[in-house]
JSON list of C-alpha atoms in Angstrom, two decimals:
[
{"chain": "A", "resi": 833, "resn": "MET", "atom": "CA", "xyz": [66.81, 216.96, 174.03]},
{"chain": "A", "resi": 834, "resn": "GLN", "atom": "CA", "xyz": [67.01, 217.00, 170.24]},
{"chain": "A", "resi": 835, "resn": "THR", "atom": "CA", "xyz": [67.39, 213.95, 168.11]},
{"chain": "A", "resi": 836, "resn": "CYS", "atom": "CA", "xyz": [69.79, 213.89, 165.20]},
{"chain": "A", "resi": 837, "resn": "CYS", "atom": "CA", "xyz": [67.04, 214.66, 162.74]},
{"chain": "A", "resi": 838, "resn": "ALA", "atom": "CA", "xyz": [65.34, 217.41, 164.71]},
{"chain": "A", "resi": 839, "resn": "ALA", "atom": "CA", "xyz": [68.48, 219.44, 165.39]},
{"chain": "A", "resi": 840, "resn": "ALA", "atom": "CA", "xyz": [68.68, 222.96, 164.00]},
{"chain": "A", "resi": 841, "resn": "GLY", "atom": "CA", "xyz": [70.18, 223.03, 160.54]},
{"chain": "A", "resi": 842, "resn": "VAL", "atom": "CA", "xyz": [69.80, 219.30, 159.89]},
{"chain": "A", "resi": 843, "resn": "THR", "atom": "CA", "xyz": [67.76, 218.26, 156.89]},
{"chain": "A", "resi": 844, "resn": "ARG", "atom": "CA", "xyz": [66.65, 214.85, 155.73]},
{"chain": "A", "resi": 845, "resn": "ASP", "atom": "CA", "xyz": [66.23, 213.71, 152.18]},
{"chain": "A", "resi": 846, "resn": "THR", "atom": "CA", "xyz": [64.02, 210.85, 151.14]},
{"chain": "A", "resi": 847, "resn": "LEU", "atom": "CA", "xyz": [64.49, 208.80, 148.03]},
{"chain": "A", "resi": 848, "resn": "ALA", "atom": "CA", "xyz": [61.73, 206.90, 146.29]},
{"chain": "A", "resi": 849, "resn": "VAL", "atom": "CA", "xyz": [62.65, 203.46, 145.04]},
{"chain": "A", "resi": 850, "resn": "ASP", "atom": "CA", "xyz": [62.87, 203.82, 141.29]},
{"chain": "A", "resi": 851, "resn": "GLU", "atom": "CA", "xyz": [65.19, 200.94, 140.42]},
{"chain": "A", "resi": 852, "resn": "LEU", "atom": "CA", "xyz": [67.91, 203.18, 138.97]},
{"chain": "A", "resi": 853, "resn": "ILE", "atom": "CA", "xyz": [70.55, 201.32, 140.97]},
{"chain": "A", "resi": 854, "resn": "VAL", "atom": "CA", "xyz": [70.70, 197.60, 140.18]},
{"chain": "A", "resi": 855, "resn": "GLY", "atom": "CA", "xyz": [73.98, 196.63, 141.88]},
{"chain": "A", "resi": 856, "resn": "ASP", "atom": "CA", "xyz": [75.46, 197.01, 145.31]},
{"chain": "A", "resi": 857, "resn": "HIS", "atom": "CA", "xyz": [78.81, 198.63, 144.55]},
{"chain": "A", "resi": 858, "resn": "VAL", "atom": "CA", "xyz": [77.73, 202.20, 143.86]},
{"chain": "A", "resi": 859, "resn": "GLN", "atom": "CA", "xyz": [80.26, 204.93, 144.52]},
{"chain": "A", "resi": 860, "resn": "THR", "atom": "CA", "xyz": [80.14, 208.70, 144.28]},
{"chain": "A", "resi": 861, "resn": "ALA", "atom": "CA", "xyz": [82.55, 211.51, 143.51]},
{"chain": "A", "resi": 862, "resn": "GLU", "atom": "CA", "xyz": [82.36, 215.18, 144.44]},
{"chain": "A", "resi": 863, "resn": "ALA", "atom": "CA", "xyz": [81.98, 217.92, 141.88]},
{"chain": "A", "resi": 864, "resn": "LEU", "atom": "CA", "xyz": [80.48, 221.37, 141.51]},
{"chain": "A", "resi": 865, "resn": "LEU", "atom": "CA", "xyz": [77.10, 221.73, 139.81]},
{"chain": "A", "resi": 866, "resn": "THR", "atom": "CA", "xyz": [76.11, 224.07, 137.00]},
{"chain": "A", "resi": 867, "resn": "GLY", "atom": "CA", "xyz": [73.10, 226.13, 138.04]},
{"chain": "A", "resi": 868, "resn": "GLY", "atom": "CA", "xyz": [70.17, 227.42, 136.04]},
{"chain": "A", "resi": 869, "resn": "VAL", "atom": "CA", "xyz": [68.95, 224.09, 134.68]},
{"chain": "A", "resi": 870, "resn": "ALA", "atom": "CA", "xyz": [66.78, 221.32, 136.10]},
{"chain": "A", "resi": 871, "resn": "TYR", "atom": "CA", "xyz": [68.25, 217.88, 136.70]},
{"chain": "A", "resi": 872, "resn": "LYS", "atom": "CA", "xyz": [66.45, 214.55, 136.82]},
{"chain": "A", "resi": 873, "resn": "ARG", "atom": "CA", "xyz": [67.61, 211.56, 138.86]},
{"chain": "A", "resi": 874, "resn": "GLY", "atom": "CA", "xyz": [69.41, 209.36, 136.35]},
{"chain": "A", "resi": 875, "resn": "ASP", "atom": "CA", "xyz": [70.59, 212.17, 134.04]},
{"chain": "A", "resi": 876, "resn": "LEU", "atom": "CA", "xyz": [73.96, 211.57, 132.42]},
{"chain": "A", "resi": 877, "resn": "LEU", "atom": "CA", "xyz": [76.40, 214.32, 133.27]},
{"chain": "A", "resi": 878, "resn": "GLY", "atom": "CA", "xyz": [79.66, 215.51, 131.84]},
{"chain": "A", "resi": 879, "resn": "VAL", "atom": "CA", "xyz": [82.41, 217.31, 133.69]},
{"chain": "A", "resi": 880, "resn": "THR", "atom": "CA", "xyz": [84.51, 220.24, 132.54]},
{"chain": "A", "resi": 881, "resn": "ALA", "atom": "CA", "xyz": [88.20, 219.42, 132.88]},
{"chain": "A", "resi": 882, "resn": "GLY", "atom": "CA", "xyz": [90.11, 221.74, 135.17]},
{"chain": "A", "resi": 883, "resn": "THR", "atom": "CA", "xyz": [87.04, 223.14, 136.92]},
{"chain": "A", "resi": 884, "resn": "ASN", "atom": "CA", "xyz": [85.35, 219.94, 138.13]},
{"chain": "A", "resi": 885, "resn": "VAL", "atom": "CA", "xyz": [81.94, 221.38, 137.21]},
{"chain": "A", "resi": 886, "resn": "VAL", "atom": "CA", "xyz": [79.24, 218.99, 136.01]},
{"chain": "A", "resi": 887, "resn": "THR", "atom": "CA", "xyz": [76.28, 219.68, 133.76]},
{"chain": "A", "resi": 888, "resn": "HIS", "atom": "CA", "xyz": [74.05, 218.03, 131.19]},
{"chain": "A", "resi": 889, "resn": "ILE", "atom": "CA", "xyz": [75.75, 216.55, 128.18]},
{"chain": "A", "resi": 890, "resn": "ALA", "atom": "CA", "xyz": [75.21, 218.71, 125.10]},
{"chain": "A", "resi": 891, "resn": "ASP", "atom": "CA", "xyz": [76.82, 216.34, 122.60]},
{"chain": "A", "resi": 892, "resn": "ALA", "atom": "CA", "xyz": [74.51, 213.51, 121.53]},
{"chain": "A", "resi": 893, "resn": "THR", "atom": "CA", "xyz": [77.53, 211.21, 121.06]},
{"chain": "A", "resi": 894, "resn": "LEU", "atom": "CA", "xyz": [77.68, 210.96, 124.87]},
{"chain": "A", "resi": 895, "resn": "ALA", "atom": "CA", "xyz": [81.49, 210.79, 124.73]},
{"chain": "A", "resi": 896, "resn": "ASN", "atom": "CA", "xyz": [81.78, 213.12, 127.74]},
{"chain": "A", "resi": 897, "resn": "ALA", "atom": "CA", "xyz": [79.40, 211.08, 129.95]},
{"chain": "A", "resi": 898, "resn": "GLN", "atom": "CA", "xyz": [81.12, 210.60, 133.30]},
{"chain": "A", "resi": 899, "resn": "TYR", "atom": "CA", "xyz": [78.53, 210.77, 136.09]},
{"chain": "A", "resi": 900, "resn": "ILE", "atom": "CA", "xyz": [74.90, 209.94, 136.81]},
{"chain": "A", "resi": 901, "resn": "MET", "atom": "CA", "xyz": [72.71, 212.37, 138.73]},
{"chain": "A", "resi": 902, "resn": "PRO", "atom": "CA", "xyz": [71.56, 210.84, 142.04]},
{"chain": "A", "resi": 903, "resn": "PHE", "atom": "CA", "xyz": [68.55, 213.12, 142.68]},
{"chain": "A", "resi": 904, "resn": "ASP", "atom": "CA", "xyz": [66.10, 215.57, 141.10]},
{"chain": "A", "resi": 905, "resn": "LEU", "atom": "CA", "xyz": [66.78, 219.31, 141.29]},
{"chain": "A", "resi": 906, "resn": "THR", "atom": "CA", "xyz": [64.74, 222.17, 139.92]},
{"chain": "A", "resi": 907, "resn": "ALA", "atom": "CA", "xyz": [66.57, 224.93, 138.07]},
{"chain": "A", "resi": 908, "resn": "GLY", "atom": "CA", "xyz": [66.17, 227.15, 141.13]},
{"chain": "A", "resi": 909, "resn": "GLU", "atom": "CA", "xyz": [67.57, 224.52, 143.47]},
{"chain": "A", "resi": 910, "resn": "ALA", "atom": "CA", "xyz": [70.50, 223.92, 141.12]},
{"chain": "A", "resi": 911, "resn": "THR", "atom": "CA", "xyz": [71.21, 227.65, 141.02]},
{"chain": "A", "resi": 912, "resn": "ALA", "atom": "CA", "xyz": [71.09, 227.86, 144.82]},
{"chain": "A", "resi": 913, "resn": "HIS", "atom": "CA", "xyz": [73.50, 224.91, 145.16]},
{"chain": "A", "resi": 914, "resn": "ALA", "atom": "CA", "xyz": [75.86, 226.32, 142.55]},
{"chain": "A", "resi": 915, "resn": "ALA", "atom": "CA", "xyz": [75.90, 229.67, 144.36]},
{"chain": "A", "resi": 916, "resn": "THR", "atom": "CA", "xyz": [77.16, 228.04, 147.58]},
{"chain": "A", "resi": 917, "resn": "GLY", "atom": "CA", "xyz": [80.29, 226.75, 145.85]},
{"chain": "A", "resi": 918, "resn": "ARG", "atom": "CA", "xyz": [79.95, 223.45, 147.72]},
{"chain": "A", "resi": 919, "resn": "GLN", "atom": "CA", "xyz": [80.51, 220.20, 145.91]},
{"chain": "A", "resi": 920, "resn": "LEU", "atom": "CA", "xyz": [77.75, 217.61, 145.61]},
{"chain": "A", "resi": 921, "resn": "GLN", "atom": "CA", "xyz": [77.99, 213.84, 145.25]},
{"chain": "A", "resi": 922, "resn": "PHE", "atom": "CA", "xyz": [77.37, 212.21, 141.86]},
{"chain": "A", "resi": 923, "resn": "TYR", "atom": "CA", "xyz": [77.40, 208.53, 140.93]},
{"chain": "A", "resi": 924, "resn": "ASN", "atom": "CA", "xyz": [80.72, 207.68, 139.30]},
{"chain": "A", "resi": 925, "resn": "GLN", "atom": "CA", "xyz": [80.72, 203.91, 139.63]},
{"chain": "A", "resi": 926, "resn": "GLY", "atom": "CA", "xyz": [78.21, 201.09, 139.84]},
{"chain": "A", "resi": 927, "resn": "GLU", "atom": "CA", "xyz": [75.50, 199.20, 138.00]},
{"chain": "A", "resi": 928, "resn": "PHE", "atom": "CA", "xyz": [72.45, 201.10, 136.79]},
{"chain": "A", "resi": 929, "resn": "ALA", "atom": "CA", "xyz": [69.27, 200.25, 134.89]},
{"chain": "A", "resi": 930, "resn": "GLN", "atom": "CA", "xyz": [69.66, 201.57, 131.35]},
{"chain": "A", "resi": 931, "resn": "ASP", "atom": "CA", "xyz": [65.96, 202.44, 131.09]},
{"chain": "A", "resi": 932, "resn": "ARG", "atom": "CA", "xyz": [66.29, 204.72, 134.14]},
{"chain": "A", "resi": 933, "resn": "VAL", "atom": "CA", "xyz": [69.18, 206.75, 132.69]},
{"chain": "A", "resi": 934, "resn": "TYR", "atom": "CA", "xyz": [68.39, 209.97, 130.83]},
{"chain": "A", "resi": 935, "resn": "LEU", "atom": "CA", "xyz": [69.83, 212.62, 128.58]},
{"chain": "A", "resi": 936, "resn": "SER", "atom": "CA", "xyz": [68.59, 215.95, 129.98]},
{"chain": "A", "resi": 937, "resn": "GLY", "atom": "CA", "xyz": [65.49, 214.27, 131.40]},
{"chain": "A", "resi": 938, "resn": "VAL", "atom": "CA", "xyz": [64.65, 212.31, 128.24]},
{"chain": "A", "resi": 939, "resn": "ALA", "atom": "CA", "xyz": [64.94, 208.52, 128.00]},
{"chain": "A", "resi": 940, "resn": "LEU", "atom": "CA", "xyz": [67.87, 207.29, 125.93]},
{"chain": "A", "resi": 941, "resn": "THR", "atom": "CA", "xyz": [67.25, 205.90, 122.47]},
{"chain": "A", "resi": 942, "resn": "ALA", "atom": "CA", "xyz": [68.73, 202.50, 121.57]},
{"chain": "A", "resi": 943, "resn": "PRO", "atom": "CA", "xyz": [71.76, 204.08, 119.82]},
{"chain": "A", "resi": 944, "resn": "GLN", "atom": "CA", "xyz": [72.28, 206.43, 122.79]},
{"chain": "A", "resi": 945, "resn": "VAL", "atom": "CA", "xyz": [72.25, 203.45, 125.19]},
{"chain": "A", "resi": 946, "resn": "LEU", "atom": "CA", "xyz": [75.06, 201.87, 123.17]},
{"chain": "A", "resi": 947, "resn": "ALA", "atom": "CA", "xyz": [77.01, 205.14, 123.09]},
{"chain": "A", "resi": 948, "resn": "ALA", "atom": "CA", "xyz": [76.50, 205.63, 126.84]},
{"chain": "A", "resi": 949, "resn": "LYS", "atom": "CA", "xyz": [77.70, 202.08, 127.56]},
{"chain": "A", "resi": 950, "resn": "ALA", "atom": "CA", "xyz": [80.84, 202.72, 125.50]},
{"chain": "A", "resi": 951, "resn": "ALA", "atom": "CA", "xyz": [81.56, 206.02, 127.27]},
{"chain": "A", "resi": 952, "resn": "LEU", "atom": "CA", "xyz": [80.71, 204.87, 130.80]},
{"chain": "A", "resi": 953, "resn": "GLY", "atom": "CA", "xyz": [82.17, 201.35, 130.77]},
{"chain": "A", "resi": 954, "resn": "PRO", "atom": "CA", "xyz": [85.82, 202.42, 131.10]},
{"chain": "A", "resi": 955, "resn": "ARG", "atom": "CA", "xyz": [84.72, 204.66, 133.98]},
{"chain": "A", "resi": 956, "resn": "LYS", "atom": "CA", "xyz": [83.26, 201.62, 135.79]},
{"chain": "A", "resi": 957, "resn": "ILE", "atom": "CA", "xyz": [79.63, 202.63, 135.30]},
{"chain": "A", "resi": 958, "resn": "GLU", "atom": "CA", "xyz": [77.67, 199.74, 133.85]},
{"chain": "A", "resi": 959, "resn": "LEU", "atom": "CA", "xyz": [74.26, 200.15, 132.24]},
{"chain": "A", "resi": 960, "resn": "ARG", "atom": "CA", "xyz": [72.20, 197.00, 132.36]},
{"chain": "A", "resi": 961, "resn": "LYS", "atom": "CA", "xyz": [68.93, 195.96, 130.84]},
{"chain": "A", "resi": 962, "resn": "VAL", "atom": "CA", "xyz": [66.65, 194.93, 133.70]},
{"chain": "A", "resi": 963, "resn": "LEU", "atom": "CA", "xyz": [63.80, 192.58, 132.89]}
]
């Protein structure tokens, strides 16, 4: 007899507590992922209208910030996921620690935190300073 986690084709993912999430009303949305680049848990992501494909934000104004990456992926893993054509889940609502949110793997500067709060607030993503 196989348990749920030992069945063929079933994988488990573990998540280290990193204090990215600071509230209890986190929600996700499905989108396709751009392959060929590495993603860090907490990366701000933008989405291309009409294709529902997310990737790193190229514009430092952060105006296109819409999602937060929920897990780390290497460039190879991202490419493999993108090749499947299956959508992944990305944070699109909730309360997050601003010092655990990144721009392409790099911590946000003070002006970028303000810009991210302005872009994400209307989308119901709140960045909070955690003491």
